[in-house]
Tab-separated table of C-alpha atoms and ligand atoms in Angstrom:
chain	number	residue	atom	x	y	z
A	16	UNK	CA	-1.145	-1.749	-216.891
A	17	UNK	CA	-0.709	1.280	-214.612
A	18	UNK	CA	3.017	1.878	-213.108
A	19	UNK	CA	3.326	0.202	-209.312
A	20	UNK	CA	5.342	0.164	-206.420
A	21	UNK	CA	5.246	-3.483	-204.756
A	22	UNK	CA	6.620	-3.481	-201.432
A	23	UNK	CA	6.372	-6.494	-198.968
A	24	UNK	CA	9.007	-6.267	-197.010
A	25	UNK	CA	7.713	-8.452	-194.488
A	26	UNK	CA	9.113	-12.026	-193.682
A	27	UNK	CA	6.908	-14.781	-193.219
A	28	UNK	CA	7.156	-17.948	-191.523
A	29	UNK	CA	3.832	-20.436	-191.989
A	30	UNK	CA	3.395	-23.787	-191.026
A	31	UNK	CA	2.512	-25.521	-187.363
A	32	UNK	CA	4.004	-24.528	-184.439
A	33	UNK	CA	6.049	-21.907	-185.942
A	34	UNK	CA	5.596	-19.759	-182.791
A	35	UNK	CA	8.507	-21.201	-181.457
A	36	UNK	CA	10.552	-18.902	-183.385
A	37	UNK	CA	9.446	-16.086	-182.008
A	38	UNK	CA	12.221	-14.768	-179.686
A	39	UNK	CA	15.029	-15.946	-182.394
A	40	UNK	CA	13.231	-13.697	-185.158
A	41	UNK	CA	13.107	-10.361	-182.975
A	42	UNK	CA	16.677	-11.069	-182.675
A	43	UNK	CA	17.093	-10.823	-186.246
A	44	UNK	CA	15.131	-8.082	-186.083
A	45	UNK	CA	17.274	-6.549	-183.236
A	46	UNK	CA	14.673	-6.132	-180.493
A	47	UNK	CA	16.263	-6.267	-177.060
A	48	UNK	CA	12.986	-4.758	-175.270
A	49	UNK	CA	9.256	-5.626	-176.070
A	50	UNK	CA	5.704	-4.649	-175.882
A	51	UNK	CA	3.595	-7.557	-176.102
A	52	UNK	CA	0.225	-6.276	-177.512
A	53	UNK	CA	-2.822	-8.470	-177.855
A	54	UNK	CA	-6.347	-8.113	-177.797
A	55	UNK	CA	-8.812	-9.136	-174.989
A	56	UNK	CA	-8.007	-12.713	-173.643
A	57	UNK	CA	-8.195	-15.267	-176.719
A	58	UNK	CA	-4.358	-15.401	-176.270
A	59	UNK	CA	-4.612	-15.979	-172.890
A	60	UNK	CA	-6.886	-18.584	-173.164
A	61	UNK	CA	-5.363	-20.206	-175.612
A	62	UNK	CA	-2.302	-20.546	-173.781
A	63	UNK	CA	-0.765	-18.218	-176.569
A	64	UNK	CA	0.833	-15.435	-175.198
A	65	UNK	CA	2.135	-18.070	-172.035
A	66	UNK	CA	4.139	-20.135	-174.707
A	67	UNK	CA	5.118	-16.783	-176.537
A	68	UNK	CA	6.791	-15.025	-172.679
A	69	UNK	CA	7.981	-18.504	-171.652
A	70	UNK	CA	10.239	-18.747	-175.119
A	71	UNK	CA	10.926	-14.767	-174.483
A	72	UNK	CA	12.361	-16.064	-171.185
A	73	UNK	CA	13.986	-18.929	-172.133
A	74	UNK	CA	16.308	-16.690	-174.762
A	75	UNK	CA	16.310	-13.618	-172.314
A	76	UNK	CA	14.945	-11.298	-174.275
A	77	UNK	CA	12.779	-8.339	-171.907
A	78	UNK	CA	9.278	-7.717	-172.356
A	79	UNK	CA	6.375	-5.856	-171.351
A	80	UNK	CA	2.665	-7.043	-172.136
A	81	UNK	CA	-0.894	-4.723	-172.657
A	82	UNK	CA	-3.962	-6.516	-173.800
A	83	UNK	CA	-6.866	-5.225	-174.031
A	84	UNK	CA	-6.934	-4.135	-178.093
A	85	UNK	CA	-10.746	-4.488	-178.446
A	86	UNK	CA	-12.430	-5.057	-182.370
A	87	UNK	CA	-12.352	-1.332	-183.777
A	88	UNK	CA	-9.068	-0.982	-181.450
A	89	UNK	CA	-9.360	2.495	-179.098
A	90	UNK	CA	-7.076	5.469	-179.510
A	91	UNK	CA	-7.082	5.539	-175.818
A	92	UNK	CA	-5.382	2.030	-175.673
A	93	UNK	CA	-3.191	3.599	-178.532
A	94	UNK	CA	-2.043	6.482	-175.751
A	95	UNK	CA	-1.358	4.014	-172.745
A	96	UNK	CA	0.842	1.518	-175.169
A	97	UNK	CA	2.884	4.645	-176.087
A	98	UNK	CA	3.156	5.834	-172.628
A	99	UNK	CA	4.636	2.530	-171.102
A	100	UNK	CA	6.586	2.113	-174.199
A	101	UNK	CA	8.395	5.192	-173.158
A	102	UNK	CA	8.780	4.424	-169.483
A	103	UNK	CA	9.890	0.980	-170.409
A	104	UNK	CA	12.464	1.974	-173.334
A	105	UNK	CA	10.688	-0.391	-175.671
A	106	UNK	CA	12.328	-0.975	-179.304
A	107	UNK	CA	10.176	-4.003	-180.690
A	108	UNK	CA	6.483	-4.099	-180.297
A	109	UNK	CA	5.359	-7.676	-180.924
A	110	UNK	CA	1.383	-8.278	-182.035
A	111	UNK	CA	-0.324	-11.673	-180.757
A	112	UNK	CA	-3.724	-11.793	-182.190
A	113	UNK	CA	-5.737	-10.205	-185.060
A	114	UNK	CA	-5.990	-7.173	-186.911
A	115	UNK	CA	-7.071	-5.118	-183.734
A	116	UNK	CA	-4.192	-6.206	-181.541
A	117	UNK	CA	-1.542	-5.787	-184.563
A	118	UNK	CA	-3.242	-2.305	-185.935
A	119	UNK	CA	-3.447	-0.868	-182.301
A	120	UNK	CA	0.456	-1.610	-181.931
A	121	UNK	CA	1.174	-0.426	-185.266
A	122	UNK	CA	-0.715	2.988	-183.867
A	123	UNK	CA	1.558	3.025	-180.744
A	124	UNK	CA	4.850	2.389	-182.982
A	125	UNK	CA	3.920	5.493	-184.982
A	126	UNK	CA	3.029	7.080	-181.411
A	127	UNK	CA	6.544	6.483	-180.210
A	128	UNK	CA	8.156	7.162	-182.967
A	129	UNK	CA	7.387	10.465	-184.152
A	130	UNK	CA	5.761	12.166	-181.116
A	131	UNK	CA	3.521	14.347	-180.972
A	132	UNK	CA	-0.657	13.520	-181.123
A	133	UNK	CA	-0.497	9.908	-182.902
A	134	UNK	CA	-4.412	10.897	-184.552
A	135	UNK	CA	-2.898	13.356	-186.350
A	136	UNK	CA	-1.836	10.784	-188.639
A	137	UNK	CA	-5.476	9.174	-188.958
A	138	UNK	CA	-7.052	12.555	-189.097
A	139	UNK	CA	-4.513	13.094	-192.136
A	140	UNK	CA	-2.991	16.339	-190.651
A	141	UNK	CA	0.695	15.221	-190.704
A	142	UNK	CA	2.178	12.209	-192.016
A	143	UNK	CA	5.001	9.836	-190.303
A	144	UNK	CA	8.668	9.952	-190.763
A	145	UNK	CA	9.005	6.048	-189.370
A	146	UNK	CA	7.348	3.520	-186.892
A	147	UNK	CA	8.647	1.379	-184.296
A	148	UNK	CA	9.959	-1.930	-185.723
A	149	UNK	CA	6.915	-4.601	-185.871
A	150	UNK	CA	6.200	-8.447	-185.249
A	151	UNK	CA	3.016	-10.610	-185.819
A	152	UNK	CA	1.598	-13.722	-184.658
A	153	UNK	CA	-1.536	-14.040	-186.064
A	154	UNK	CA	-4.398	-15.524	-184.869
A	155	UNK	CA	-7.625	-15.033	-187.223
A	156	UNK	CA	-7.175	-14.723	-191.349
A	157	UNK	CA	-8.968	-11.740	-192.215
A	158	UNK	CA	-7.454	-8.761	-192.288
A	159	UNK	CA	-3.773	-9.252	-194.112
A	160	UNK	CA	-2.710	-6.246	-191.297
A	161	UNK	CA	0.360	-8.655	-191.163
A	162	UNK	CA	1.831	-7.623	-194.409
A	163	UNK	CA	-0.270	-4.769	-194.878
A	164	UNK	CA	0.714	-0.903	-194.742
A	165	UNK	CA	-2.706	0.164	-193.127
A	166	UNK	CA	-3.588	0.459	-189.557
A	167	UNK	CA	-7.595	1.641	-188.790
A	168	UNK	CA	-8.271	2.820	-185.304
A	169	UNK	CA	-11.287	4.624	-183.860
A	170	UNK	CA	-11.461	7.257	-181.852
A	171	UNK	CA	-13.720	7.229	-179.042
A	172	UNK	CA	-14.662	11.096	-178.731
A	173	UNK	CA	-17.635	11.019	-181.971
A	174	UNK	CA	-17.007	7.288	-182.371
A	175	UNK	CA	-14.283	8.036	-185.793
A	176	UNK	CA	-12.850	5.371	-187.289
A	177	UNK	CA	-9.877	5.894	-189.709
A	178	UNK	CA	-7.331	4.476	-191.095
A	179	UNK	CA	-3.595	5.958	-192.045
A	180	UNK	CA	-1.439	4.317	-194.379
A	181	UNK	CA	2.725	4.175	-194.707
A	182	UNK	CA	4.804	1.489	-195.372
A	183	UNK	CA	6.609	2.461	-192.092
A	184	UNK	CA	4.637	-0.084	-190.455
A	185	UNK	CA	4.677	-2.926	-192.657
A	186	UNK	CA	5.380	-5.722	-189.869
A	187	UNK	CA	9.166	-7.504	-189.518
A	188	UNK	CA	8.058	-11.020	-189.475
A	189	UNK	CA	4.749	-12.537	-189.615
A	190	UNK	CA	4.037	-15.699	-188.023
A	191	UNK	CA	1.413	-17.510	-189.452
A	192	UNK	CA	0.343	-20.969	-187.953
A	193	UNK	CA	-3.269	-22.191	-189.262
A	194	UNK	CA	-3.686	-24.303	-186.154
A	195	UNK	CA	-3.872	-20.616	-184.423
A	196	UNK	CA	-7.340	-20.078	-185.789
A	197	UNK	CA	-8.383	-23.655	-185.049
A	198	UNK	CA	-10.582	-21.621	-181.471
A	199	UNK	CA	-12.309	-18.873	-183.435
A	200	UNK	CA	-15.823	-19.280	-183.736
A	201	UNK	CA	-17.000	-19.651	-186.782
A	202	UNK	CA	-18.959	-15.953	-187.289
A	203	UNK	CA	-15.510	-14.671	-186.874
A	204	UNK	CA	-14.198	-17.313	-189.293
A	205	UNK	CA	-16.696	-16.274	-191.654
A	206	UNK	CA	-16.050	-12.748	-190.913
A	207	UNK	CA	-12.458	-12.973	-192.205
A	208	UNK	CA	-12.822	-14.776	-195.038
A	209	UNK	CA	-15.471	-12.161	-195.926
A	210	UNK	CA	-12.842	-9.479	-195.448
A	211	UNK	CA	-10.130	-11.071	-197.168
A	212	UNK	CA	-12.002	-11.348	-200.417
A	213	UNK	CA	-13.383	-7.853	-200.351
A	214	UNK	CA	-10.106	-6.673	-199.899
A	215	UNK	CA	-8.949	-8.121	-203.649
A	216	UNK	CA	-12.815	-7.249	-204.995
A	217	UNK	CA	-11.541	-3.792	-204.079
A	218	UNK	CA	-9.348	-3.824	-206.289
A	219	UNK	CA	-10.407	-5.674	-208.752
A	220	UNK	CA	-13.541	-3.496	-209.054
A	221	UNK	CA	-11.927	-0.980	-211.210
A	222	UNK	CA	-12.359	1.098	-214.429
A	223	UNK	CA	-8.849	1.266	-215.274
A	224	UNK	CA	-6.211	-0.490	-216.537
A	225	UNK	CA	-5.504	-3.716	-218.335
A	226	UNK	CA	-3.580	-6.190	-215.814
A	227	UNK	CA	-4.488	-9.596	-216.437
A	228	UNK	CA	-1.523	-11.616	-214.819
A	229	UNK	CA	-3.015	-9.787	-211.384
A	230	UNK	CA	-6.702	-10.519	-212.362
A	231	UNK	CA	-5.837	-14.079	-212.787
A	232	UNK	CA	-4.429	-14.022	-209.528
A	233	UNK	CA	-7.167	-12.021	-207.625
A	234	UNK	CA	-9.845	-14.517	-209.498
A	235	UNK	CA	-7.696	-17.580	-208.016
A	236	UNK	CA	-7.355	-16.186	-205.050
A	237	UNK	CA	-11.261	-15.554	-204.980
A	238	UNK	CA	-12.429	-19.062	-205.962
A	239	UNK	CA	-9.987	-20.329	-203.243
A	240	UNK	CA	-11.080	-18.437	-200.085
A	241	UNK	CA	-15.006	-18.839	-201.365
A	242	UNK	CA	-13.989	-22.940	-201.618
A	243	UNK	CA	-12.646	-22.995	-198.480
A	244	UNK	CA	-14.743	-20.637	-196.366
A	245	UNK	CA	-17.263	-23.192	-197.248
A	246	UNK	CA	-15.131	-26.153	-195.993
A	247	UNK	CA	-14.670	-24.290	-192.566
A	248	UNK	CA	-18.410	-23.765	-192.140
A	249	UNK	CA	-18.951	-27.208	-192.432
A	250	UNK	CA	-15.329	-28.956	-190.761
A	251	UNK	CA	-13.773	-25.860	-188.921
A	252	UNK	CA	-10.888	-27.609	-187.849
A	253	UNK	CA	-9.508	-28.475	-191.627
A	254	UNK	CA	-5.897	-27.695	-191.100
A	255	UNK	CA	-5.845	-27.770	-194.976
A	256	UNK	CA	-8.810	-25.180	-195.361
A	257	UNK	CA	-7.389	-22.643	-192.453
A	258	UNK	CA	-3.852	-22.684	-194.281
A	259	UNK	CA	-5.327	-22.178	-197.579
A	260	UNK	CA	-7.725	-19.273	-195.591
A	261	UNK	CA	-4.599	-18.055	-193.992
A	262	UNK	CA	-2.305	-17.289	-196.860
A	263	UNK	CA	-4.863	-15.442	-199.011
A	264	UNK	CA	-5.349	-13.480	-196.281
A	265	UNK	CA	-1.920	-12.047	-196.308
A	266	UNK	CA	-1.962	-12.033	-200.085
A	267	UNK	CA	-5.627	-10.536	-200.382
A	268	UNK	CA	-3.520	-7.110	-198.408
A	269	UNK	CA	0.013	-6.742	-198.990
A	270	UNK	CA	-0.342	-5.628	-202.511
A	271	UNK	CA	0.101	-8.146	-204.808
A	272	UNK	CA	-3.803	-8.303	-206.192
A	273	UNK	CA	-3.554	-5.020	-206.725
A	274	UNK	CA	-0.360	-4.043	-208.919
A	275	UNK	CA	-1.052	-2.476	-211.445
A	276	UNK	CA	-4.432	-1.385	-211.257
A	277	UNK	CA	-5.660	2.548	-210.714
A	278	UNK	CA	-5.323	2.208	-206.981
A	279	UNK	CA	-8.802	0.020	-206.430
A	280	UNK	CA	-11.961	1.390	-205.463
A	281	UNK	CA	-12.275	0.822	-201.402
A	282	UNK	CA	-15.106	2.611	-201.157
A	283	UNK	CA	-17.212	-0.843	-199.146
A	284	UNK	CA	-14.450	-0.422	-197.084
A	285	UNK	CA	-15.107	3.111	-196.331
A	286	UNK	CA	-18.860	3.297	-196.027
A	287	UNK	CA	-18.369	0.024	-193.326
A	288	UNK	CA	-15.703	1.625	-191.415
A	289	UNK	CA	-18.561	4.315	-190.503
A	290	UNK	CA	-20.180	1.377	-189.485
A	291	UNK	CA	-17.841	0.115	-187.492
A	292	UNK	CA	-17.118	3.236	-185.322
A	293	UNK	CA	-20.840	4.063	-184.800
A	294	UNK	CA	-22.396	0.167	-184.017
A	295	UNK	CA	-19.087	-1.307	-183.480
A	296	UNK	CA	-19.862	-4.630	-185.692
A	297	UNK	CA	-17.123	-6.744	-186.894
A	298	UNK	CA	-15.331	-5.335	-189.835
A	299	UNK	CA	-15.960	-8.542	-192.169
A	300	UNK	CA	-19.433	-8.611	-191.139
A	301	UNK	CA	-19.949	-4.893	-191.892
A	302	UNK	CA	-18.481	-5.418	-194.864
A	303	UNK	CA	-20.629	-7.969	-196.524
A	304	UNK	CA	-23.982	-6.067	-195.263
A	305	UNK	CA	-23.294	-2.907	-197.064
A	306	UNK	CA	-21.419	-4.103	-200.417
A	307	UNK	CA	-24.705	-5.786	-202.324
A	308	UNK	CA	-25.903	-2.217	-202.097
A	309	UNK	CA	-22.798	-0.494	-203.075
A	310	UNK	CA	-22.391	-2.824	-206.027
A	311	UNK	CA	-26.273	-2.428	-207.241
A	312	UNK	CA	-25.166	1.141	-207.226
A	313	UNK	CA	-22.164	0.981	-209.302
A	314	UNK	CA	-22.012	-2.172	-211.703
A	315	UNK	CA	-23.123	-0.134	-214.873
A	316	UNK	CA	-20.195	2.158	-214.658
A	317	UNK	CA	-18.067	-1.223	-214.159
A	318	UNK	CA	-19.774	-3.654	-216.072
A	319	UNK	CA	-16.813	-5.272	-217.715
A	320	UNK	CA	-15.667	-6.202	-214.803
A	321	UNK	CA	-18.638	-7.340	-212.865
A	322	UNK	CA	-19.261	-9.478	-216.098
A	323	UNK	CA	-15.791	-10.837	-215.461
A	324	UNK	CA	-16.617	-11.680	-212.334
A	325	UNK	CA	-19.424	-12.978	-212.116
A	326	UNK	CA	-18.254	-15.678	-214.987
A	327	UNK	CA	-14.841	-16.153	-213.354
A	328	UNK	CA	-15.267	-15.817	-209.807
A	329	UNK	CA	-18.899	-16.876	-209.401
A	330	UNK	CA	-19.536	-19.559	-212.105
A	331	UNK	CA	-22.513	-17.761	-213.630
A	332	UNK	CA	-23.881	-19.090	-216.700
A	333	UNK	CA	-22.635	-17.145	-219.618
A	334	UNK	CA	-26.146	-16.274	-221.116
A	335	UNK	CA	-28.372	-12.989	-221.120
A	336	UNK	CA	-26.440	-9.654	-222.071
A	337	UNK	CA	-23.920	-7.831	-219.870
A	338	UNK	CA	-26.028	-6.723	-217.407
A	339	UNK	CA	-28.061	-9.632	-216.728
A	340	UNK	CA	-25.119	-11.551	-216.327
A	341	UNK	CA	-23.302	-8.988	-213.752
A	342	UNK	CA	-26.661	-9.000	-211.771
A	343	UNK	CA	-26.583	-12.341	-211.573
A	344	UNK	CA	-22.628	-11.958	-209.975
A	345	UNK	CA	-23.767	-9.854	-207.817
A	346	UNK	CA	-26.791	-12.017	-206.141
A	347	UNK	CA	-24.709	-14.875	-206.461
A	348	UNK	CA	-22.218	-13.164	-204.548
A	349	UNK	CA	-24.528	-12.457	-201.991
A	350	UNK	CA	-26.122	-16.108	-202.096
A	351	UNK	CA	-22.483	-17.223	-200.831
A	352	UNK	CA	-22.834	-14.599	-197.975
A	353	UNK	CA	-25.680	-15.891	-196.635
A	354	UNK	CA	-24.098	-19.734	-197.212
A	355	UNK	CA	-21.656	-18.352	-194.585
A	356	UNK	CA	-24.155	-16.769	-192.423
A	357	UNK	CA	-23.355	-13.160	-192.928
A	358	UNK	CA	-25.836	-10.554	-193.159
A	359	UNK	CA	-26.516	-8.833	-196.684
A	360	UNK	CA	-27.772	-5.418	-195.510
A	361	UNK	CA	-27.935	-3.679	-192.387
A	362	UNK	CA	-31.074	-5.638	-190.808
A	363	UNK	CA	-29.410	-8.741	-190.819
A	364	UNK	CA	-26.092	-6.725	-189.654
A	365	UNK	CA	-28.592	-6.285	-186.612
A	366	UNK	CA	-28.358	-2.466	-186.613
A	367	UNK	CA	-31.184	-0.206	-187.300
A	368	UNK	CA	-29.802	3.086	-187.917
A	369	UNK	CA	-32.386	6.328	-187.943
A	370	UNK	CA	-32.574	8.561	-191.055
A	371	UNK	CA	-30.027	11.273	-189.512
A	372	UNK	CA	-27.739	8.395	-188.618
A	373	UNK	CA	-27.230	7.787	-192.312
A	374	UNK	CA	-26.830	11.280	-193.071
A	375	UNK	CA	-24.500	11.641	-190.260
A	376	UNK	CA	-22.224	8.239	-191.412
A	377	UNK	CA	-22.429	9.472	-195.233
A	378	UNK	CA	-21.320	13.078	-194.189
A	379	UNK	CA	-18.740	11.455	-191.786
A	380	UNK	CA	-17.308	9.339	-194.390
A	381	UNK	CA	-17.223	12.030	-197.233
A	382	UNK	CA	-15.209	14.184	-195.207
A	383	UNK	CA	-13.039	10.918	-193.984
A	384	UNK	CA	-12.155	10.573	-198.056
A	385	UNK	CA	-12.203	13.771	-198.375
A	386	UNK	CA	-15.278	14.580	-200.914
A	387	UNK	CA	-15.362	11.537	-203.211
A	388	UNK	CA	-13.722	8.498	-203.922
A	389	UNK	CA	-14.036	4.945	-205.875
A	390	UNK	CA	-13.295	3.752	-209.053
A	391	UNK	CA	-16.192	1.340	-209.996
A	392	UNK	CA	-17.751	4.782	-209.859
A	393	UNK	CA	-16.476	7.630	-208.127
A	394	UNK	CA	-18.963	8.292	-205.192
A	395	UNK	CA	-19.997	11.528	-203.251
A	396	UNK	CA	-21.764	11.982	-200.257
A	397	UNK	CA	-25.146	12.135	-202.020
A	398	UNK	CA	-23.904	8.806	-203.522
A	399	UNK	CA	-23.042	7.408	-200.318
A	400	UNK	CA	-25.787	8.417	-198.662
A	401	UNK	CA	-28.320	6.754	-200.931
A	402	UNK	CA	-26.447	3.274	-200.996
A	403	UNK	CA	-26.489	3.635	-197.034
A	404	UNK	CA	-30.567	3.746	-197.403
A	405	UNK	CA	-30.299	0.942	-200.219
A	406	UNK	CA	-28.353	-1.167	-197.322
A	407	UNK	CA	-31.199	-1.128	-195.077
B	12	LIG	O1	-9.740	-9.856	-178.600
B	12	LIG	P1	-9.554	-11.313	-178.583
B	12	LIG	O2	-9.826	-11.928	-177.265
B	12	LIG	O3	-8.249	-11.759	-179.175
B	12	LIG	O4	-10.747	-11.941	-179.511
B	12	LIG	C1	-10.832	-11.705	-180.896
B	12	LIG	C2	-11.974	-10.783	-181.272
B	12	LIG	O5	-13.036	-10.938	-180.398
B	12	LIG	C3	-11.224	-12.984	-181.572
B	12	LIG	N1	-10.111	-13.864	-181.900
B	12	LIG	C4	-9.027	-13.585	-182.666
B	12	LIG	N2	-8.275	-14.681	-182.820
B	12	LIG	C5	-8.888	-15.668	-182.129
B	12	LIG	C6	-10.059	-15.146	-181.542
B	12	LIG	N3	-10.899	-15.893	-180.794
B	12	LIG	C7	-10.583	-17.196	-180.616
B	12	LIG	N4	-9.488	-17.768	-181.165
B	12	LIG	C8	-8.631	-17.050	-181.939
B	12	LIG	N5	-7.576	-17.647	-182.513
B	12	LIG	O6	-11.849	-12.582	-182.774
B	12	LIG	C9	-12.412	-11.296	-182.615
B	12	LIG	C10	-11.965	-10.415	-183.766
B	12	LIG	O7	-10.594	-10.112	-183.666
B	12	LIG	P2	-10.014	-8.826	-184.417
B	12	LIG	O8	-8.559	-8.745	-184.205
B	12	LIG	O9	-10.851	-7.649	-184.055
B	12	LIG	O10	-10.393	-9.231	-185.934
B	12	LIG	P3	-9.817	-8.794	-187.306
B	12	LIG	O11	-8.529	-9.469	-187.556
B	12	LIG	O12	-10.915	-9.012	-188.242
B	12	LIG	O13	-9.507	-7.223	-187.155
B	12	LIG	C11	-10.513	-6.265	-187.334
B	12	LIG	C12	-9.953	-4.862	-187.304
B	12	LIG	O14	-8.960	-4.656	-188.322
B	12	LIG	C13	-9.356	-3.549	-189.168
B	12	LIG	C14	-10.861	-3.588	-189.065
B	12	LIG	O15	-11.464	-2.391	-189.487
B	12	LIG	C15	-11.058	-3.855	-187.577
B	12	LIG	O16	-10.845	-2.689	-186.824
B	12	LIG	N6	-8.769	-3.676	-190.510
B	12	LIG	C16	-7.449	-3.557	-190.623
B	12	LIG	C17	-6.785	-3.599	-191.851
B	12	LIG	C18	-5.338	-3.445	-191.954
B	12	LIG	N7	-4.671	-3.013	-190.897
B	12	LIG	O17	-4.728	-3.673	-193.002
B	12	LIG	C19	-7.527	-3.770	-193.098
B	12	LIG	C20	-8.943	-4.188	-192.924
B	12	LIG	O18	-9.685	-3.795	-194.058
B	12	LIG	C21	-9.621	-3.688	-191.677
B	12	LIG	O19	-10.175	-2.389	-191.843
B	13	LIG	ZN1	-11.014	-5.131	-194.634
């Protein structure tokens, strides 16, 4: 087992209607004036973000509210949030919605903060000193941005999309009610539970390290979210299935599945943030197009752990050597994809990119991880670029 740091600082309060606490936990958090972030009208819809000023009201507490976070949240959204934040003397952002809304006010906390050009950060040119103090409501399982230290934005100018990671923005509180997610539709459903079990396949997909209390974790954690994701596809308003859904989201990205292991490999998360920036898909989506490729690529340099997979996590028949028997983790992997309607390679994604798009996204996302990076196999951008043509 490598050395770790685990850090999850974040407090969490789960269960129905536990919304209601909102103004009495930025008071324990010491937030006298807010900026109530969310994305682009779910919340308001919902009725949301009306319960969440009305109890703001109720205890006094002053607020100010942008929407507008779209899916692969805008720098320029970034800029306005830290502008008013300033005018308005804001010293508690609050985040209603999903990993957009919460990583686009993590960006403006960072923003206001430290000063200066907030991309620097993304564009890893400087690094923050601290981050405006953080709270979640969540309303889609999927990205674990509400324990997580990562925030991704893109930048509009050449369509970048990056991420920058401290634990400076590790949120306050996160308030997790299932019945929140009860209105997504079910792509997006299917979307996060896609991204919540790449996000432990990342780093369980490693060549180092023995750590088998946090394997047995990341495999339970897997069979759970696969079970369930199934449930929601066919009864979408299981309260049982969007709580289990919920908090292995959170899990999947704070940390835990990952202590002790070299770091992960994160490279499907890398190639599909290209995605993301150029076509704009959803992140889960993107995810599950591009990683049958990525893992055809790389298994042989893994293959004790694909093995391990593919018996644990996927119920394959133990039978055939090593190889046979990752394979056969791998398609079965992919099988449950499709179960959930998600595309398995960039066709089915619905984006068609040219030849010197590919090039473009693998050069783009060498430089982003700046030459190589992966631990299944470490990958270049000849290496990148070839499972971008395999995705097709
Ligand atoms: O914008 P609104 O109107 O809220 O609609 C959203 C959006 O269209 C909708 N939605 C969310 N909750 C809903 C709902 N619709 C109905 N009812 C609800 N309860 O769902 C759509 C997707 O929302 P979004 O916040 O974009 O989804 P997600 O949570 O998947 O976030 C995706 C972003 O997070 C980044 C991704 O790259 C992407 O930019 N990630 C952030 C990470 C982190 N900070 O730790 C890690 C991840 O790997 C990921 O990269
Ligand atoms: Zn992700």
């Amino acid at each position: 087992m490598f050395d770790f740091k685990y850090f999850t600082p974040t407090k969490v309060v789960f269960g129905k209607n536990k919304e209601e606490m909102v103004a009495e936990l930025i008071k324990e958090f010491g937030g006298t004036k807010i900026l109530i972030h969310y994305g682009t009208g779910s919340v308001v819809r919902s009725g949301l973000l009306k319960r969440v000023t009305d109890s703001l009201d109720a205890e006094g507490i002053k607020y100010v509210t942008l929407g507008g976070a779209v899916p692969n949240p805008h720098l320029g959204l970034v800029h306005e949030g830290i502008e008013l934040c300033k005018k308005e003397n804001v010293d508690f952002l609050l985040a209603v919605g999903g990993g957009s809304a919460i990583d686009s006010a993590k960006a403006i906390g960072y923003g206001v903060f430290n000063g200066g050009e907030v991309w620097d950060f993304y564009d890893n040119k400087r690094k923050a000193t601290g981050c405006l103090p953080l709270g979640v409501i969540l309303t889609i399982a999927a990205t674990g941005s509400e324990m997580s230290d990562s925030s991704v934005i893109t930048k509009e100018e050449g369509l970048v999309k990056r991420g920058y990671n401290s634990d400076f923005c590790r949120p306050k509180f996160a308030i997790l009610n299932p019945d929140l997610t009860m209105t997504l539709p079910d792509y997006q459903t299917a979307c996060g539970c896609t991204d919540i079990m790449m996000h432990t396949m990342e780093r369980y997909f490693t060549n180092g390290g023995n750590m088998e209390i946090t394997d047995a974790l990341a495999e339970g954690l897997l069979r759970t979210v696969k079970k369930n994701a199934l449930i929601l596809r066919d009864d979408p308003n299981n309260y049982d299935a969007r709580a289990e859904v919920m908090w292995a989201g959170s899990l999947a990205h704070n940390g835990l599945t990952g202590c002790g292991s070299d770091g992960g490999d994160w490279m499907t998360h890398k190639l599909e943030h290209e995605l993301g920036g150029l076509y704009d898909v959803a992140h889960g989506a993107g995810l599950a197009a591009i990683w049958g490729s990525w893992a055809r690529y790389v298994y042989k340099d893994c293959l004790p752990r694909f093995k391990k997979f593919a018996l644990n996590v996927m119920d394959v028949e133990n039978k055939g050597t090593d190889e046979e028997i990752a394979l056969r983790g791998i398609e079965a992997m992919e099988d449950f994809y499709r179960s959930i309607k998600m595309p398995t390679n960039l066709r089915e994604l619905g984006v068609n990119p040219t030849e010197e798009e590919l090039v473009d996204m693998a050069h783009k996302c060498a430089v982003g991880v700046g030459g190589k990076k992966g631990s299944a196999k470490v990958l270049y951008e000849a290496d990148m670029l070839a499972i971008y043509r395999a995705s097709i």
